[in-house]
JSON list of C-alpha atoms in Angstrom, two decimals:
[
{"chain": "Y", "resi": 29, "resn": "UNK", "atom": "CA", "xyz": [-17.92, -1.85, 45.49]},
{"chain": "Y", "resi": 30, "resn": "UNK", "atom": "CA", "xyz": [-20.49, -3.38, 43.27]},
{"chain": "Y", "resi": 31, "resn": "UNK", "atom": "CA", "xyz": [-19.97, -6.92, 42.28]},
{"chain": "Y", "resi": 32, "resn": "UNK", "atom": "CA", "xyz": [-19.89, -5.89, 38.65]},
{"chain": "Y", "resi": 33, "resn": "UNK", "atom": "CA", "xyz": [-16.55, -4.24, 38.97]},
{"chain": "Y", "resi": 34, "resn": "UNK", "atom": "CA", "xyz": [-13.58, -6.58, 38.54]},
{"chain": "Y", "resi": 35, "resn": "UNK", "atom": "CA", "xyz": [-11.03, -7.11, 41.19]},
{"chain": "Y", "resi": 36, "resn": "UNK", "atom": "CA", "xyz": [-7.35, -5.92, 40.87]},
{"chain": "Y", "resi": 37, "resn": "UNK", "atom": "CA", "xyz": [-6.24, -9.44, 40.13]},
{"chain": "Y", "resi": 38, "resn": "UNK", "atom": "CA", "xyz": [-8.42, -9.61, 37.11]},
{"chain": "Y", "resi": 39, "resn": "UNK", "atom": "CA", "xyz": [-7.38, -6.18, 35.88]},
{"chain": "Y", "resi": 40, "resn": "UNK", "atom": "CA", "xyz": [-3.73, -7.04, 36.36]},
{"chain": "Y", "resi": 41, "resn": "UNK", "atom": "CA", "xyz": [-4.22, -10.37, 34.60]},
{"chain": "Y", "resi": 42, "resn": "UNK", "atom": "CA", "xyz": [-5.83, -8.71, 31.64]},
{"chain": "Y", "resi": 43, "resn": "UNK", "atom": "CA", "xyz": [-3.08, -6.07, 31.44]},
{"chain": "Y", "resi": 44, "resn": "UNK", "atom": "CA", "xyz": [-0.51, -8.73, 31.36]},
{"chain": "Y", "resi": 45, "resn": "UNK", "atom": "CA", "xyz": [-2.31, -10.56, 28.51]},
{"chain": "Y", "resi": 46, "resn": "UNK", "atom": "CA", "xyz": [-2.58, -7.34, 26.60]},
{"chain": "Y", "resi": 47, "resn": "UNK", "atom": "CA", "xyz": [1.13, -6.60, 27.11]},
{"chain": "Y", "resi": 48, "resn": "UNK", "atom": "CA", "xyz": [2.21, -10.04, 25.98]},
{"chain": "Y", "resi": 49, "resn": "UNK", "atom": "CA", "xyz": [-0.02, -9.97, 22.84]},
{"chain": "Y", "resi": 50, "resn": "UNK", "atom": "CA", "xyz": [1.10, -6.38, 22.01]},
{"chain": "Y", "resi": 51, "resn": "UNK", "atom": "CA", "xyz": [4.89, -7.34, 22.30]},
{"chain": "Y", "resi": 52, "resn": "UNK", "atom": "CA", "xyz": [4.31, -10.60, 20.34]},
{"chain": "Y", "resi": 53, "resn": "UNK", "atom": "CA", "xyz": [2.53, -8.79, 17.39]},
{"chain": "Y", "resi": 54, "resn": "UNK", "atom": "CA", "xyz": [5.24, -6.19, 17.19]},
{"chain": "Y", "resi": 55, "resn": "UNK", "atom": "CA", "xyz": [8.00, -8.79, 17.28]},
{"chain": "Y", "resi": 56, "resn": "UNK", "atom": "CA", "xyz": [6.27, -11.17, 14.69]},
{"chain": "Y", "resi": 57, "resn": "UNK", "atom": "CA", "xyz": [7.35, -9.22, 11.55]},
{"chain": "Y", "resi": 58, "resn": "UNK", "atom": "CA", "xyz": [11.09, -9.27, 12.63]},
{"chain": "Y", "resi": 59, "resn": "UNK", "atom": "CA", "xyz": [10.97, -12.96, 13.33]},
{"chain": "Y", "resi": 60, "resn": "UNK", "atom": "CA", "xyz": [9.23, -13.78, 10.09]},
{"chain": "Y", "resi": 61, "resn": "UNK", "atom": "CA", "xyz": [11.75, -11.61, 8.27]},
{"chain": "Y", "resi": 62, "resn": "UNK", "atom": "CA", "xyz": [14.72, -13.53, 9.73]},
{"chain": "Y", "resi": 63, "resn": "UNK", "atom": "CA", "xyz": [13.00, -16.99, 8.73]},
{"chain": "Y", "resi": 64, "resn": "UNK", "atom": "CA", "xyz": [12.14, -15.77, 5.22]},
{"chain": "Y", "resi": 65, "resn": "UNK", "atom": "CA", "xyz": [15.07, -13.72, 4.48]},
{"chain": "Y", "resi": 66, "resn": "UNK", "atom": "CA", "xyz": [16.60, -16.17, 2.05]},
{"chain": "Y", "resi": 67, "resn": "UNK", "atom": "CA", "xyz": [13.30, -17.43, 0.66]},
{"chain": "Y", "resi": 68, "resn": "UNK", "atom": "CA", "xyz": [12.95, -17.69, -3.07]},
{"chain": "Y", "resi": 69, "resn": "UNK", "atom": "CA", "xyz": [9.19, -16.69, -2.76]},
{"chain": "Y", "resi": 70, "resn": "UNK", "atom": "CA", "xyz": [10.20, -13.45, -0.86]},
{"chain": "Y", "resi": 71, "resn": "UNK", "atom": "CA", "xyz": [12.88, -12.49, -3.57]},
{"chain": "Y", "resi": 72, "resn": "UNK", "atom": "CA", "xyz": [10.19, -13.22, -6.15]},
{"chain": "Y", "resi": 73, "resn": "UNK", "atom": "CA", "xyz": [7.75, -10.91, -4.51]},
{"chain": "Y", "resi": 74, "resn": "UNK", "atom": "CA", "xyz": [10.40, -8.16, -4.19]},
{"chain": "Y", "resi": 75, "resn": "UNK", "atom": "CA", "xyz": [10.92, -8.28, -7.88]},
{"chain": "Y", "resi": 76, "resn": "UNK", "atom": "CA", "xyz": [7.30, -8.40, -9.03]},
{"chain": "Y", "resi": 77, "resn": "UNK", "atom": "CA", "xyz": [5.32, -6.32, -6.51]},
{"chain": "Y", "resi": 78, "resn": "UNK", "atom": "CA", "xyz": [6.21, -2.85, -7.89]},
{"chain": "Y", "resi": 79, "resn": "UNK", "atom": "CA", "xyz": [4.91, -3.84, -11.38]},
{"chain": "Y", "resi": 80, "resn": "UNK", "atom": "CA", "xyz": [1.85, -5.63, -9.79]},
{"chain": "Y", "resi": 81, "resn": "UNK", "atom": "CA", "xyz": [1.03, -2.55, -7.65]},
{"chain": "Y", "resi": 82, "resn": "UNK", "atom": "CA", "xyz": [1.28, -0.26, -10.72]},
{"chain": "Y", "resi": 83, "resn": "UNK", "atom": "CA", "xyz": [-0.96, -2.78, -12.71]},
{"chain": "Y", "resi": 84, "resn": "UNK", "atom": "CA", "xyz": [-3.55, -2.69, -9.89]},
{"chain": "Y", "resi": 85, "resn": "UNK", "atom": "CA", "xyz": [-3.58, 1.22, -9.82]},
{"chain": "Y", "resi": 86, "resn": "UNK", "atom": "CA", "xyz": [-3.97, 1.26, -13.69]},
{"chain": "Y", "resi": 87, "resn": "UNK", "atom": "CA", "xyz": [-6.88, -1.14, -13.52]},
{"chain": "Y", "resi": 88, "resn": "UNK", "atom": "CA", "xyz": [-8.49, 0.85, -10.66]},
{"chain": "Y", "resi": 89, "resn": "UNK", "atom": "CA", "xyz": [-8.02, 4.03, -12.56]},
{"chain": "Y", "resi": 90, "resn": "UNK", "atom": "CA", "xyz": [-9.49, 2.75, -15.86]},
{"chain": "Y", "resi": 91, "resn": "UNK", "atom": "CA", "xyz": [-12.32, 0.74, -14.42]},
{"chain": "Y", "resi": 92, "resn": "UNK", "atom": "CA", "xyz": [-14.93, 3.45, -14.81]},
{"chain": "Y", "resi": 93, "resn": "UNK", "atom": "CA", "xyz": [-13.54, 5.47, -17.81]},
{"chain": "Y", "resi": 94, "resn": "UNK", "atom": "CA", "xyz": [-16.33, 6.73, -19.93]},
{"chain": "Y", "resi": 95, "resn": "UNK", "atom": "CA", "xyz": [-16.44, 9.56, -22.62]},
{"chain": "Y", "resi": 96, "resn": "UNK", "atom": "CA", "xyz": [-16.16, 12.45, -20.08]},
{"chain": "Y", "resi": 97, "resn": "UNK", "atom": "CA", "xyz": [-13.29, 10.99, -18.01]},
{"chain": "Y", "resi": 98, "resn": "UNK", "atom": "CA", "xyz": [-10.86, 9.37, -20.72]},
{"chain": "Y", "resi": 99, "resn": "UNK", "atom": "CA", "xyz": [-8.76, 12.48, -21.09]},
{"chain": "Y", "resi": 100, "resn": "UNK", "atom": "CA", "xyz": [-7.67, 12.80, -17.37]},
{"chain": "Y", "resi": 101, "resn": "UNK", "atom": "CA", "xyz": [-7.14, 8.97, -17.19]},
{"chain": "Y", "resi": 102, "resn": "UNK", "atom": "CA", "xyz": [-5.07, 8.93, -20.40]},
{"chain": "Y", "resi": 103, "resn": "UNK", "atom": "CA", "xyz": [-3.05, 11.90, -19.13]},
{"chain": "Y", "resi": 104, "resn": "UNK", "atom": "CA", "xyz": [-2.43, 10.23, -15.73]},
{"chain": "Y", "resi": 105, "resn": "UNK", "atom": "CA", "xyz": [-1.35, 7.00, -17.27]},
{"chain": "Y", "resi": 106, "resn": "UNK", "atom": "CA", "xyz": [0.90, 8.63, -19.90]},
{"chain": "Y", "resi": 107, "resn": "UNK", "atom": "CA", "xyz": [2.59, 10.67, -17.12]},
{"chain": "Y", "resi": 108, "resn": "UNK", "atom": "CA", "xyz": [3.04, 7.58, -14.98]},
{"chain": "Y", "resi": 109, "resn": "UNK", "atom": "CA", "xyz": [4.57, 5.59, -17.81]},
{"chain": "Y", "resi": 110, "resn": "UNK", "atom": "CA", "xyz": [6.87, 8.45, -19.05]},
{"chain": "Y", "resi": 111, "resn": "UNK", "atom": "CA", "xyz": [8.04, 9.15, -15.45]},
{"chain": "Y", "resi": 112, "resn": "UNK", "atom": "CA", "xyz": [8.76, 5.41, -14.90]},
{"chain": "Y", "resi": 113, "resn": "UNK", "atom": "CA", "xyz": [10.68, 4.98, -18.17]},
{"chain": "Y", "resi": 114, "resn": "UNK", "atom": "CA", "xyz": [12.67, 8.25, -17.48]},
{"chain": "Y", "resi": 115, "resn": "UNK", "atom": "CA", "xyz": [13.48, 7.61, -13.71]},
{"chain": "Y", "resi": 116, "resn": "UNK", "atom": "CA", "xyz": [12.76, 3.94, -13.05]},
{"chain": "Y", "resi": 117, "resn": "UNK", "atom": "CA", "xyz": [11.24, 4.80, -9.69]},
{"chain": "Y", "resi": 118, "resn": "UNK", "atom": "CA", "xyz": [7.93, 3.21, -8.99]},
{"chain": "Y", "resi": 119, "resn": "UNK", "atom": "CA", "xyz": [7.08, 5.58, -6.00]},
{"chain": "Y", "resi": 120, "resn": "UNK", "atom": "CA", "xyz": [7.85, 8.63, -7.97]},
{"chain": "Y", "resi": 121, "resn": "UNK", "atom": "CA", "xyz": [5.89, 7.51, -11.03]},
{"chain": "Y", "resi": 122, "resn": "UNK", "atom": "CA", "xyz": [2.83, 6.60, -8.98]},
{"chain": "Y", "resi": 123, "resn": "UNK", "atom": "CA", "xyz": [2.88, 10.05, -7.15]},
{"chain": "Y", "resi": 124, "resn": "UNK", "atom": "CA", "xyz": [3.44, 11.94, -10.51]},
{"chain": "Y", "resi": 125, "resn": "UNK", "atom": "CA", "xyz": [0.80, 10.04, -12.31]},
{"chain": "Y", "resi": 126, "resn": "UNK", "atom": "CA", "xyz": [-1.69, 10.37, -9.48]},
{"chain": "Y", "resi": 127, "resn": "UNK", "atom": "CA", "xyz": [-0.96, 14.19, -9.31]},
{"chain": "Y", "resi": 128, "resn": "UNK", "atom": "CA", "xyz": [-1.47, 14.49, -13.16]},
{"chain": "Y", "resi": 129, "resn": "UNK", "atom": "CA", "xyz": [-4.63, 12.46, -13.15]},
{"chain": "Y", "resi": 130, "resn": "UNK", "atom": "CA", "xyz": [-6.09, 14.78, -10.23]},
{"chain": "Y", "resi": 131, "resn": "UNK", "atom": "CA", "xyz": [-5.06, 17.98, -11.89]},
{"chain": "Y", "resi": 132, "resn": "UNK", "atom": "CA", "xyz": [-6.53, 16.79, -15.27]},
{"chain": "Y", "resi": 133, "resn": "UNK", "atom": "CA", "xyz": [-9.68, 15.63, -13.51]},
{"chain": "Y", "resi": 134, "resn": "UNK", "atom": "CA", "xyz": [-10.04, 19.04, -11.99]},
{"chain": "Y", "resi": 135, "resn": "UNK", "atom": "CA", "xyz": [-9.57, 20.75, -15.28]},
{"chain": "Y", "resi": 136, "resn": "UNK", "atom": "CA", "xyz": [-11.47, 18.58, -17.66]},
{"chain": "Y", "resi": 137, "resn": "UNK", "atom": "CA", "xyz": [-13.28, 16.00, -15.44]}
]
């Protein structure tokens, strides 16, 4: 064999390192969750993240609104707000608002 081909020990060592790193990365979220379960910061983020995500989506949608795209953006935003006030479900509100925005963009955009 040429000298550029690594030996079996090298390959086995690399595989062991990859295995250990992969298992550690997959176990890390569960370890972090057990440590942070009673954290006030995690509780705060759990309460505020849905509203924060919605705010970011609204800002992203409205960032390039001009004279030709204001109607689809307004329809999508109104649909999102109405669905959220009716069902109080952030995921459903996001999906419905996005769908309304896309349909309105296809029709009037």
